[in-house]
Amino acid sequence: MPRASGPLAEALAHRVVLLDGGLSNQLTDQGCDLSGGLWSGRVLAERPDQVQTAHTAYARAGAEVLITASYQVGYEAFAAHGHDRAATTALLHRSVALAARAAEAADHEVWVAASVGPYGAVLADGSEYRGRYGLSVRELAAFHRPRIEALLEAGPDVLALETVPDAAEAEALLTVLAGTGAPAWLSYTVAGARTRAGQPLPEAFALAAGTPEIIALGVNCCDPADVLPALEAAATVTATPLLAYPNDGSVWDAPTATWQAPAHPTPWPVEAWRTTGARLMGGCCRIDPPRIEELAAEIQRGGRSQRRQRS
C-alpha cells in the first residue's frame, strides 16, 4: 500500500501517531556488529538487508513512522573510514529507500522520517549527550547542510532533527531548514529542566516556535521521567504538536561504550503526555518492538477513553 495518504502534519492535527523504537538495539538483537565508530551506519553500509528487517519489525509492531538509519552518517566520519563523498551520499539515499520499502510492505499507513543526528553523534564519543562542541552556529550549519540536502533528495516524508543536545545546534539546524518547505520535527535530548548543554528548555523550544517547517517539537533519548516536564515547558512557548520518544532510562557511558540500565524502570505516563500535547510518541535507545506494541495498545486505550469523554 502507499506509504501514507497525506502529510504527517495533517494526522497530528487529529490524533496521536506512533513512532518506532531504537534501531541500534534491534540491529544488535538481529546479530549485527555495530562496533567501529559508525554504529548503525556500519550496518547500513555492510548489511542493508538487516536495516530493512529492523524497520519491518517495528512496522509489524504497529509503528506508523519509521526513522532511517542515517543518524550517524556524516561525510567527515565516513571519509575517515574510506567512503568518498559520492558513496556517503548514496548511503544517505539508501537509508530512506530501505525505510520506504518497509513502509510500503506494511499493512497500515507508514511515514518515513529521515534521521538527522547531531554533530556529536558522528564523533562517536558521547558528545551528543553533552553538546557545547566549541563550534559556531555557522560551522554547525555548514556541517548539517549537505546531509540534509542529500536526505531531502531521497524523498522522505519528514526530517527528524533528533537528539539535539544544544540550543546552538538547534539554531544551526533551523537555519539550514529555513525556506526549504520541508516538514521536520525538532527533538532535544534533555537532563531535567535543561538541554544537555544546560540551556533552559523554554528558551530552547522557543527557537523553533515560529518556524513553518517544524511540525512537532519535543524530546527523545532521555529518561522517561524528564519527558513530562519538558513537554510542559514546550507547551508554554508553542502550540505546535509535541513529541516524546525516550529511552528506557539508561545512561550512556562513553568510555566503555555501554548503557548503564536503571535499577527500576521508570513508568511512562502516556496519557499525561497526550494531555500536555504530545501527538508523536515512540521510543529511542533500548526500546524494542514488543515495547512499541505495548505503547500502541496504551495509545489506543487513551484514544477510546478520550472519545467516550466527548460523547
PDB file of N, CA, C and O in Angstrom, residues 35-109:
ATOM      1  N   SER A  35      30.147  -2.126  16.013  1.00  0.00           N
ATOM      2  CA  SER A  35      31.398  -1.576  16.526  1.00  0.00           C
ATOM      3  C   SER A  35      32.106  -0.760  15.448  1.00  0.00           C
ATOM      4  O   SER A  35      31.728  -0.780  14.273  1.00  0.00           O
ATOM      5  N   GLY A  36      33.128  -0.028  15.870  1.00  0.00           N
ATOM      6  CA  GLY A  36      33.972   0.668  14.908  1.00  0.00           C
ATOM      7  C   GLY A  36      33.702   2.141  14.726  1.00  0.00           C
ATOM      8  O   GLY A  36      34.342   2.784  13.902  1.00  0.00           O
ATOM      9  N   GLY A  37      32.762   2.715  15.472  1.00  0.00           N
ATOM     10  CA  GLY A  37      32.563   4.158  15.425  1.00  0.00           C
ATOM     11  C   GLY A  37      31.470   4.637  14.492  1.00  0.00           C
ATOM     12  O   GLY A  37      31.031   5.775  14.607  1.00  0.00           O
ATOM     13  N   LEU A  38      31.027   3.800  13.554  1.00  0.00           N
ATOM     14  CA  LEU A  38      29.971   4.215  12.632  1.00  0.00           C
ATOM     15  C   LEU A  38      28.594   3.753  13.081  1.00  0.00           C
ATOM     16  O   LEU A  38      27.598   4.096  12.485  1.00  0.00           O
ATOM     17  N   TRP A  39      28.547   2.917  14.098  1.00  0.00           N
ATOM     18  CA  TRP A  39      27.322   2.491  14.767  1.00  0.00           C
ATOM     19  C   TRP A  39      26.362   1.881  13.749  1.00  0.00           C
ATOM     20  O   TRP A  39      26.751   1.051  12.952  1.00  0.00           O
ATOM     21  N   SER A  40      25.091   2.320  13.741  1.00  0.00           N
ATOM     22  CA  SER A  40      24.135   1.741  12.796  1.00  0.00           C
ATOM     23  C   SER A  40      24.520   2.060  11.352  1.00  0.00           C
ATOM     24  O   SER A  40      24.105   1.350  10.425  1.00  0.00           O
ATOM     25  N   GLY A  41      25.326   3.111  11.160  1.00  0.00           N
ATOM     26  CA  GLY A  41      25.805   3.429   9.816  1.00  0.00           C
ATOM     27  C   GLY A  41      26.647   2.319   9.219  1.00  0.00           C
ATOM     28  O   GLY A  41      26.676   2.129   8.000  1.00  0.00           O
ATOM     29  N   ARG A  42      27.348   1.581  10.070  1.00  0.00           N
ATOM     30  CA  ARG A  42      28.132   0.446   9.572  1.00  0.00           C
ATOM     31  C   ARG A  42      27.215  -0.621   8.982  1.00  0.00           C
ATOM     32  O   ARG A  42      27.505  -1.182   7.919  1.00  0.00           O
ATOM     33  N   VAL A  43      26.115  -0.899   9.648  1.00  0.00           N
ATOM     34  CA  VAL A  43      25.179  -1.899   9.147  1.00  0.00           C
ATOM     35  C   VAL A  43      24.520  -1.395   7.866  1.00  0.00           C
ATOM     36  O   VAL A  43      24.294  -2.162   6.927  1.00  0.00           O
ATOM     37  N   LEU A  44      24.209  -0.109   7.832  1.00  0.00           N
ATOM     38  CA  LEU A  44      23.636   0.476   6.614  1.00  0.00           C
ATOM     39  C   LEU A  44      24.553   0.236   5.427  1.00  0.00           C
ATOM     40  O   LEU A  44      24.079  -0.080   4.326  1.00  0.00           O
ATOM     41  N   ALA A  45      25.863   0.372   5.634  1.00  0.00           N
ATOM     42  CA  ALA A  45      26.820   0.201   4.550  1.00  0.00           C
ATOM     43  C   ALA A  45      27.051  -1.266   4.207  1.00  0.00           C
ATOM     44  O   ALA A  45      27.162  -1.622   3.029  1.00  0.00           O
ATOM     45  N   GLU A  46      27.125  -2.124   5.244  1.00  0.00           N
ATOM     46  CA  GLU A  46      27.538  -3.510   5.030  1.00  0.00           C
ATOM     47  C   GLU A  46      26.389  -4.511   4.938  1.00  0.00           C
ATOM     48  O   GLU A  46      26.499  -5.528   4.255  1.00  0.00           O
ATOM     49  N   ARG A  47      25.297  -4.255   5.654  1.00  0.00           N
ATOM     50  CA  ARG A  47      24.184  -5.202   5.711  1.00  0.00           C
ATOM     51  C   ARG A  47      22.841  -4.470   5.577  1.00  0.00           C
ATOM     52  O   ARG A  47      22.024  -4.473   6.491  1.00  0.00           O
ATOM     53  N   PRO A  48      22.593  -3.844   4.451  1.00  0.00           N
ATOM     54  CA  PRO A  48      21.341  -3.089   4.301  1.00  0.00           C
ATOM     55  C   PRO A  48      20.100  -3.943   4.490  1.00  0.00           C
ATOM     56  O   PRO A  48      19.058  -3.445   4.923  1.00  0.00           O
ATOM     57  N   ASP A  49      20.197  -5.240   4.179  1.00  0.00           N
ATOM     58  CA  ASP A  49      19.047  -6.116   4.378  1.00  0.00           C
ATOM     59  C   ASP A  49      18.633  -6.162   5.837  1.00  0.00           C
ATOM     60  O   ASP A  49      17.439  -6.251   6.161  1.00  0.00           O
ATOM     61  N   GLN A  50      19.614  -6.090   6.748  1.00  0.00           N
ATOM     62  CA  GLN A  50      19.321  -6.118   8.168  1.00  0.00           C
ATOM     63  C   GLN A  50      18.630  -4.830   8.626  1.00  0.00           C
ATOM     64  O   GLN A  50      17.785  -4.850   9.529  1.00  0.00           O
ATOM     65  N   VAL A  51      18.984  -3.716   8.005  1.00  0.00           N
ATOM     66  CA  VAL A  51      18.312  -2.457   8.330  1.00  0.00           C
ATOM     67  C   VAL A  51      16.839  -2.538   7.931  1.00  0.00           C
ATOM     68  O   VAL A  51      15.946  -2.170   8.710  1.00  0.00           O
ATOM     69  N   GLN A  52      16.572  -3.039   6.737  1.00  0.00           N
ATOM     70  CA  GLN A  52      15.177  -3.174   6.311  1.00  0.00           C
ATOM     71  C   GLN A  52      14.418  -4.146   7.210  1.00  0.00           C
ATOM     72  O   GLN A  52      13.242  -3.920   7.539  1.00  0.00           O
ATOM     73  N   THR A  53      15.072  -5.217   7.629  1.00  0.00           N
ATOM     74  CA  THR A  53      14.434  -6.172   8.539  1.00  0.00           C
ATOM     75  C   THR A  53      14.070  -5.508   9.856  1.00  0.00           C
ATOM     76  O   THR A  53      12.989  -5.759  10.417  1.00  0.00           O
ATOM     77  N   ALA A  54      14.957  -4.663  10.359  1.00  0.00           N
ATOM     78  CA  ALA A  54      14.676  -3.961  11.612  1.00  0.00           C
ATOM     79  C   ALA A  54      13.490  -3.018  11.454  1.00  0.00           C
ATOM     80  O   ALA A  54      12.606  -2.952  12.318  1.00  0.00           O
ATOM     81  N   HIS A  55      13.465  -2.271  10.356  1.00  0.00           N
ATOM     82  CA  HIS A  55      12.312  -1.391  10.100  1.00  0.00           C
ATOM     83  C   HIS A  55      11.018  -2.200  10.039  1.00  0.00           C
ATOM     84  O   HIS A  55       9.985  -1.794  10.590  1.00  0.00           O
ATOM     85  N   THR A  56      11.086  -3.330   9.374  1.00  0.00           N
ATOM     86  CA  THR A  56       9.902  -4.170   9.229  1.00  0.00           C
ATOM     87  C   THR A  56       9.403  -4.659  10.578  1.00  0.00           C
ATOM     88  O   THR A  56       8.183  -4.728  10.818  1.00  0.00           O
ATOM     89  N   ALA A  57      10.324  -4.986  11.484  1.00  0.00           N
ATOM     90  CA  ALA A  57       9.931  -5.441  12.820  1.00  0.00           C
ATOM     91  C   ALA A  57       9.125  -4.363  13.546  1.00  0.00           C
ATOM     92  O   ALA A  57       8.130  -4.661  14.233  1.00  0.00           O
ATOM     93  N   TYR A  58       9.525  -3.120  13.391  1.00  0.00           N
ATOM     94  CA  TYR A  58       8.780  -2.035  14.041  1.00  0.00           C
ATOM     95  C   TYR A  58       7.445  -1.776  13.360  1.00  0.00           C
ATOM     96  O   TYR A  58       6.442  -1.499  14.028  1.00  0.00           O
ATOM     97  N   ALA A  59       7.417  -1.862  12.039  1.00  0.00           N
ATOM     98  CA  ALA A  59       6.143  -1.694  11.345  1.00  0.00           C
ATOM     99  C   ALA A  59       5.151  -2.766  11.767  1.00  0.00           C
ATOM    100  O   ALA A  59       3.964  -2.486  11.994  1.00  0.00           O
ATOM    101  N   ARG A  60       5.629  -3.998  11.928  1.00  0.00           N
ATOM    102  CA  ARG A  60       4.748  -5.079  12.358  1.00  0.00           C
ATOM    103  C   ARG A  60       4.276  -4.875  13.798  1.00  0.00           C
ATOM    104  O   ARG A  60       3.202  -5.362  14.174  1.00  0.00           O
ATOM    105  N   ALA A  61       5.067  -4.171  14.587  1.00  0.00           N
ATOM    106  CA  ALA A  61       4.673  -3.866  15.966  1.00  0.00           C
ATOM    107  C   ALA A  61       3.655  -2.726  16.034  1.00  0.00           C
ATOM    108  O   ALA A  61       3.136  -2.434  17.110  1.00  0.00           O
ATOM    109  N   GLY A  62       3.377  -2.092  14.893  1.00  0.00           N
ATOM    110  CA  GLY A  62       2.383  -1.036  14.846  1.00  0.00           C
ATOM    111  C   GLY A  62       2.923   0.351  14.601  1.00  0.00           C
ATOM    112  O   GLY A  62       2.151   1.317  14.520  1.00  0.00           O
ATOM    113  N   ALA A  63       4.231   0.493  14.478  1.00  0.00           N
ATOM    114  CA  ALA A  63       4.811   1.822  14.255  1.00  0.00           C
ATOM    115  C   ALA A  63       4.270   2.436  12.971  1.00  0.00           C
ATOM    116  O   ALA A  63       4.181   1.773  11.939  1.00  0.00           O
ATOM    117  N   GLU A  64       3.924   3.701  13.053  1.00  0.00           N
ATOM    118  CA  GLU A  64       3.405   4.437  11.901  1.00  0.00           C
ATOM    119  C   GLU A  64       4.432   5.393  11.304  1.00  0.00           C
ATOM    120  O   GLU A  64       4.191   6.005  10.262  1.00  0.00           O
ATOM    121  N   VAL A  65       5.566   5.529  11.975  1.00  0.00           N
ATOM    122  CA  VAL A  65       6.682   6.326  11.464  1.00  0.00           C
ATOM    123  C   VAL A  65       7.949   5.504  11.648  1.00  0.00           C
ATOM    124  O   VAL A  65       8.238   5.041  12.756  1.00  0.00           O
ATOM    125  N   LEU A  66       8.702   5.323  10.572  1.00  0.00           N
ATOM    126  CA  LEU A  66       9.985   4.638  10.621  1.00  0.00           C
ATOM    127  C   LEU A  66      11.096   5.663  10.445  1.00  0.00           C
ATOM    128  O   LEU A  66      11.094   6.431   9.472  1.00  0.00           O
ATOM    129  N   ILE A  67      12.036   5.678  11.385  1.00  0.00           N
ATOM    130  CA  ILE A  67      13.145   6.634  11.364  1.00  0.00           C
ATOM    131  C   ILE A  67      14.354   5.958  10.734  1.00  0.00           C
ATOM    132  O   ILE A  67      14.754   4.859  11.136  1.00  0.00           O
ATOM    133  N   THR A  68      14.953   6.597   9.751  1.00  0.00           N
ATOM    134  CA  THR A  68      16.005   5.984   8.943  1.00  0.00           C
ATOM    135  C   THR A  68      17.300   5.761   9.723  1.00  0.00           C
ATOM    136  O   THR A  68      17.519   6.318  10.799  1.00  0.00           O
ATOM    137  N   ALA A  69      18.188   4.975   9.124  1.00  0.00           N
ATOM    138  CA  ALA A  69      19.479   4.629   9.732  1.00  0.00           C
ATOM    139  C   ALA A  69      20.565   5.653   9.414  1.00  0.00           C
ATOM    140  O   ALA A  69      21.753   5.324   9.398  1.00  0.00           O
ATOM    141  N   SER A  70      20.186   6.892   9.195  1.00  0.00           N
ATOM    142  CA  SER A  70      21.142   7.931   8.806  1.00  0.00           C
ATOM    143  C   SER A  70      21.651   8.762   9.983  1.00  0.00           C
ATOM    144  O   SER A  70      22.434   9.699   9.791  1.00  0.00           O
ATOM    145  N   TYR A  71      21.245   8.426  11.192  1.00  0.00           N
ATOM    146  CA  TYR A  71      21.571   9.219  12.378  1.00  0.00           C
ATOM    147  C   TYR A  71      23.056   9.539  12.476  1.00  0.00           C
ATOM    148  O   TYR A  71      23.442  10.672  12.762  1.00  0.00           O
ATOM    149  N   GLN A  72      23.906   8.554  12.256  1.00  0.00           N
ATOM    150  CA  GLN A  72      25.345   8.732  12.454  1.00  0.00           C
ATOM    151  C   GLN A  72      26.111   8.804  11.133  1.00  0.00           C
ATOM    152  O   GLN A  72      27.331   8.661  11.111  1.00  0.00           O
ATOM    153  N   VAL A  73      25.408   9.046  10.050  1.00  0.00           N
ATOM    154  CA  VAL A  73      26.073   9.122   8.749  1.00  0.00           C
ATOM    155  C   VAL A  73      26.455  10.571   8.468  1.00  0.00           C
ATOM    156  O   VAL A  73      25.598  11.423   8.238  1.00  0.00           O
ATOM    157  N   GLY A  74      27.742  10.847   8.500  1.00  0.00           N
ATOM    158  CA  GLY A  74      28.264  12.174   8.200  1.00  0.00           C
ATOM    159  C   GLY A  74      29.409  12.062   7.219  1.00  0.00           C
ATOM    160  O   GLY A  74      30.156  11.067   7.214  1.00  0.00           O
ATOM    161  N   TYR A  75      29.598  13.067   6.390  1.00  0.00           N
ATOM    162  CA  TYR A  75      30.626  12.998   5.356  1.00  0.00           C
ATOM    163  C   TYR A  75      32.024  12.862   5.940  1.00  0.00           C
ATOM    164  O   TYR A  75      32.853  12.077   5.450  1.00  0.00           O
ATOM    165  N   GLU A  76      32.308  13.611   7.000  1.00  0.00           N
ATOM    166  CA  GLU A  76      33.638  13.577   7.581  1.00  0.00           C
ATOM    167  C   GLU A  76      33.925  12.224   8.228  1.00  0.00           C
ATOM    168  O   GLU A  76      34.988  11.632   8.033  1.00  0.00           O
ATOM    169  N   ALA A  77      32.973  11.730   9.002  1.00  0.00           N
ATOM    170  CA  ALA A  77      33.176  10.457   9.691  1.00  0.00           C
ATOM    171  C   ALA A  77      33.341   9.306   8.706  1.00  0.00           C
ATOM    172  O   ALA A  77      34.207   8.432   8.881  1.00  0.00           O
ATOM    173  N   PHE A  78      32.540   9.298   7.662  1.00  0.00           N
ATOM    174  CA  PHE A  78      32.627   8.200   6.704  1.00  0.00           C
ATOM    175  C   PHE A  78      33.854   8.322   5.801  1.00  0.00           C
ATOM    176  O   PHE A  78      34.387   7.314   5.343  1.00  0.00           O
ATOM    177  N   ALA A  79      34.327   9.550   5.583  1.00  0.00           N
ATOM    178  CA  ALA A  79      35.566   9.717   4.833  1.00  0.00           C
ATOM    179  C   ALA A  79      36.731   9.077   5.574  1.00  0.00           C
ATOM    180  O   ALA A  79      37.629   8.477   4.962  1.00  0.00           O
ATOM    181  N   ALA A  80      36.699   9.185   6.910  1.00  0.00           N
ATOM    182  CA  ALA A  80      37.764   8.585   7.719  1.00  0.00           C
ATOM    183  C   ALA A  80      37.756   7.063   7.642  1.00  0.00           C
ATOM    184  O   ALA A  80      38.745   6.415   7.992  1.00  0.00           O
ATOM    185  N   HIS A  81      36.636   6.496   7.188  1.00  0.00           N
ATOM    186  CA  HIS A  81      36.536   5.042   7.035  1.00  0.00           C
ATOM    187  C   HIS A  81      36.554   4.628   5.563  1.00  0.00           C
ATOM    188  O   HIS A  81      36.116   3.519   5.215  1.00  0.00           O
ATOM    189  N   GLY A  82      37.040   5.514   4.703  1.00  0.00           N
ATOM    190  CA  GLY A  82      37.257   5.139   3.320  1.00  0.00           C
ATOM    191  C   GLY A  82      36.121   5.393   2.359  1.00  0.00           C
ATOM    192  O   GLY A  82      36.181   4.954   1.205  1.00  0.00           O
ATOM    193  N   HIS A  83      35.075   6.093   2.793  1.00  0.00           N
ATOM    194  CA  HIS A  83      33.945   6.380   1.909  1.00  0.00           C
ATOM    195  C   HIS A  83      34.101   7.786   1.332  1.00  0.00           C
ATOM    196  O   HIS A  83      34.202   8.761   2.081  1.00  0.00           O
ATOM    197  N   ASP A  84      34.109   7.900   0.005  1.00  0.00           N
ATOM    198  CA  ASP A  84      34.180   9.234  -0.574  1.00  0.00           C
ATOM    199  C   ASP A  84      32.811   9.906  -0.508  1.00  0.00           C
ATOM    200  O   ASP A  84      31.831   9.313  -0.052  1.00  0.00           O
ATOM    201  N   ARG A  85      32.759  11.135  -0.964  1.00  0.00           N
ATOM    202  CA  ARG A  85      31.527  11.926  -0.824  1.00  0.00           C
ATOM    203  C   ARG A  85      30.351  11.282  -1.546  1.00  0.00           C
ATOM    204  O   ARG A  85      29.238  11.223  -1.018  1.00  0.00           O
ATOM    205  N   ALA A  86      30.603  10.787  -2.735  1.00  0.00           N
ATOM    206  CA  ALA A  86      29.520  10.165  -3.507  1.00  0.00           C
ATOM    207  C   ALA A  86      29.005   8.911  -2.811  1.00  0.00           C
ATOM    208  O   ALA A  86      27.789   8.660  -2.783  1.00  0.00           O
ATOM    209  N   ALA A  87      29.888   8.141  -2.212  1.00  0.00           N
ATOM    210  CA  ALA A  87      29.477   6.922  -1.521  1.00  0.00           C
ATOM    211  C   ALA A  87      28.647   7.251  -0.288  1.00  0.00           C
ATOM    212  O   ALA A  87      27.663   6.557   0.011  1.00  0.00           O
ATOM    213  N   THR A  88      29.031   8.304   0.430  1.00  0.00           N
ATOM    214  CA  THR A  88      28.267   8.692   1.619  1.00  0.00           C
ATOM    215  C   THR A  88      26.898   9.227   1.234  1.00  0.00           C
ATOM    216  O   THR A  88      25.890   8.914   1.882  1.00  0.00           O
ATOM    217  N   THR A  89      26.833  10.003   0.164  1.00  0.00           N
ATOM    218  CA  THR A  89      25.532  10.471  -0.324  1.00  0.00           C
ATOM    219  C   THR A  89      24.648   9.287  -0.688  1.00  0.00           C
ATOM    220  O   THR A  89      23.448   9.263  -0.378  1.00  0.00           O
ATOM    221  N   ALA A  90      25.236   8.284  -1.330  1.00  0.00           N
ATOM    222  CA  ALA A  90      24.471   7.095  -1.699  1.00  0.00           C
ATOM    223  C   ALA A  90      23.943   6.368  -0.469  1.00  0.00           C
ATOM    224  O   ALA A  90      22.824   5.839  -0.480  1.00  0.00           O
ATOM    225  N   LEU A  91      24.715   6.359   0.619  1.00  0.00           N
ATOM    226  CA  LEU A  91      24.255   5.723   1.847  1.00  0.00           C
ATOM    227  C   LEU A  91      23.091   6.494   2.464  1.00  0.00           C
ATOM    228  O   LEU A  91      22.143   5.890   2.987  1.00  0.00           O
ATOM    229  N   LEU A  92      23.157   7.818   2.426  1.00  0.00           N
ATOM    230  CA  LEU A  92      22.043   8.622   2.937  1.00  0.00           C
ATOM    231  C   LEU A  92      20.784   8.333   2.130  1.00  0.00           C
ATOM    232  O   LEU A  92      19.691   8.164   2.695  1.00  0.00           O
ATOM    233  N   HIS A  93      20.919   8.257   0.805  1.00  0.00           N
ATOM    234  CA  HIS A  93      19.776   7.911  -0.040  1.00  0.00           C
ATOM    235  C   HIS A  93      19.271   6.502   0.280  1.00  0.00           C
ATOM    236  O   HIS A  93      18.064   6.256   0.353  1.00  0.00           O
ATOM    237  N   ARG A  94      20.204   5.568   0.485  1.00  0.00           N
ATOM    238  CA  ARG A  94      19.838   4.187   0.795  1.00  0.00           C
ATOM    239  C   ARG A  94      19.029   4.115   2.082  1.00  0.00           C
ATOM    240  O   ARG A  94      18.080   3.337   2.181  1.00  0.00           O
ATOM    241  N   SER A  95      19.398   4.908   3.073  1.00  0.00           N
ATOM    242  CA  SER A  95      18.695   4.853   4.358  1.00  0.00           C
ATOM    243  C   SER A  95      17.212   5.163   4.188  1.00  0.00           C
ATOM    244  O   SER A  95      16.359   4.518   4.818  1.00  0.00           O
ATOM    245  N   VAL A  96      16.897   6.110   3.335  1.00  0.00           N
ATOM    246  CA  VAL A  96      15.496   6.460   3.086  1.00  0.00           C
ATOM    247  C   VAL A  96      14.810   5.359   2.283  1.00  0.00           C
ATOM    248  O   VAL A  96      13.670   4.969   2.573  1.00  0.00           O
ATOM    249  N   ALA A  97      15.502   4.817   1.288  1.00  0.00           N
ATOM    250  CA  ALA A  97      14.913   3.779   0.444  1.00  0.00           C
ATOM    251  C   ALA A  97      14.575   2.530   1.252  1.00  0.00           C
ATOM    252  O   ALA A  97      13.522   1.903   1.040  1.00  0.00           O
ATOM    253  N   LEU A  98      15.435   2.154   2.186  1.00  0.00           N
ATOM    254  CA  LEU A  98      15.189   0.953   2.989  1.00  0.00           C
ATOM    255  C   LEU A  98      13.970   1.126   3.885  1.00  0.00           C
ATOM    256  O   LEU A  98      13.134   0.220   4.013  1.00  0.00           O
ATOM    257  N   ALA A  99      13.863   2.289   4.521  1.00  0.00           N
ATOM    258  CA  ALA A  99      12.684   2.548   5.356  1.00  0.00           C
ATOM    259  C   ALA A  99      11.426   2.606   4.499  1.00  0.00           C
ATOM    260  O   ALA A  99      10.358   2.127   4.904  1.00  0.00           O
ATOM    261  N   ALA A 100      11.547   3.164   3.295  1.00  0.00           N
ATOM    262  CA  ALA A 100      10.388   3.258   2.406  1.00  0.00           C
ATOM    263  C   ALA A 100       9.901   1.875   1.987  1.00  0.00           C
ATOM    264  O   ALA A 100       8.692   1.619   1.914  1.00  0.00           O
ATOM    265  N   ARG A 101      10.828   0.956   1.724  1.00  0.00           N
ATOM    266  CA  ARG A 101      10.416  -0.396   1.348  1.00  0.00           C
ATOM    267  C   ARG A 101       9.658  -1.076   2.479  1.00  0.00           C
ATOM    268  O   ARG A 101       8.643  -1.748   2.256  1.00  0.00           O
ATOM    269  N   ALA A 102      10.155  -0.909   3.693  1.00  0.00           N
ATOM    270  CA  ALA A 102       9.464  -1.493   4.845  1.00  0.00           C
ATOM    271  C   ALA A 102       8.097  -0.848   5.027  1.00  0.00           C
ATOM    272  O   ALA A 102       7.116  -1.522   5.360  1.00  0.00           O
ATOM    273  N   ALA A 103       8.025   0.463   4.810  1.00  0.00           N
ATOM    274  CA  ALA A 103       6.757   1.176   4.949  1.00  0.00           C
ATOM    275  C   ALA A 103       5.742   0.691   3.921  1.00  0.00           C
ATOM    276  O   ALA A 103       4.563   0.477   4.234  1.00  0.00           O
ATOM    277  N   GLU A 104       6.188   0.515   2.692  1.00  0.00           N
ATOM    278  CA  GLU A 104       5.275   0.122   1.617  1.00  0.00           C
ATOM    279  C   GLU A 104       4.787  -1.316   1.768  1.00  0.00           C
ATOM    280  O   GLU A 104       3.730  -1.672   1.235  1.00  0.00           O
ATOM    281  N   ALA A 105       5.534  -2.122   2.514  1.00  0.00           N
ATOM    282  CA  ALA A 105       5.128  -3.517   2.727  1.00  0.00           C
ATOM    283  C   ALA A 105       4.241  -3.681   3.959  1.00  0.00           C
ATOM    284  O   ALA A 105       3.725  -4.776   4.199  1.00  0.00           O
ATOM    285  N   ALA A 106       4.052  -2.611   4.727  1.00  0.00           N
ATOM    286  CA  ALA A 106       3.253  -2.698   5.948  1.00  0.00           C
ATOM    287  C   ALA A 106       1.775  -2.808   5.624  1.00  0.00           C
ATOM    288  O   ALA A 106       1.334  -2.459   4.524  1.00  0.00           O
ATOM    289  N   ASP A 107       0.987  -3.275   6.605  1.00  0.00           N
ATOM    290  CA  ASP A 107      -0.453  -3.409   6.396  1.00  0.00           C
ATOM    291  C   ASP A 107      -1.218  -2.187   6.887  1.00  0.00           C
ATOM    292  O   ASP A 107      -2.434  -2.222   7.021  1.00  0.00           O
ATOM    293  N   HIS A 108      -0.493  -1.094   7.162  1.00  0.00           N
ATOM    294  CA  HIS A 108      -1.118   0.162   7.556  1.00  0.00           C
ATOM    295  C   HIS A 108      -0.262   1.304   7.021  1.00  0.00           C
ATOM    296  O   HIS A 108       0.868   1.082   6.558  1.00  0.00           O
ATOM    297  N   GLU A 109      -0.777   2.497   7.056  1.00  0.00           N
ATOM    298  CA  GLU A 109      -0.027   3.637   6.550  1.00  0.00           C
ATOM    299  C   GLU A 109       1.188   3.919   7.427  1.00  0.00           C
ATOM    300  O   GLU A 109       1.108   3.893   8.650  1.00  0.00           O
TER     301      GLU A 109
END
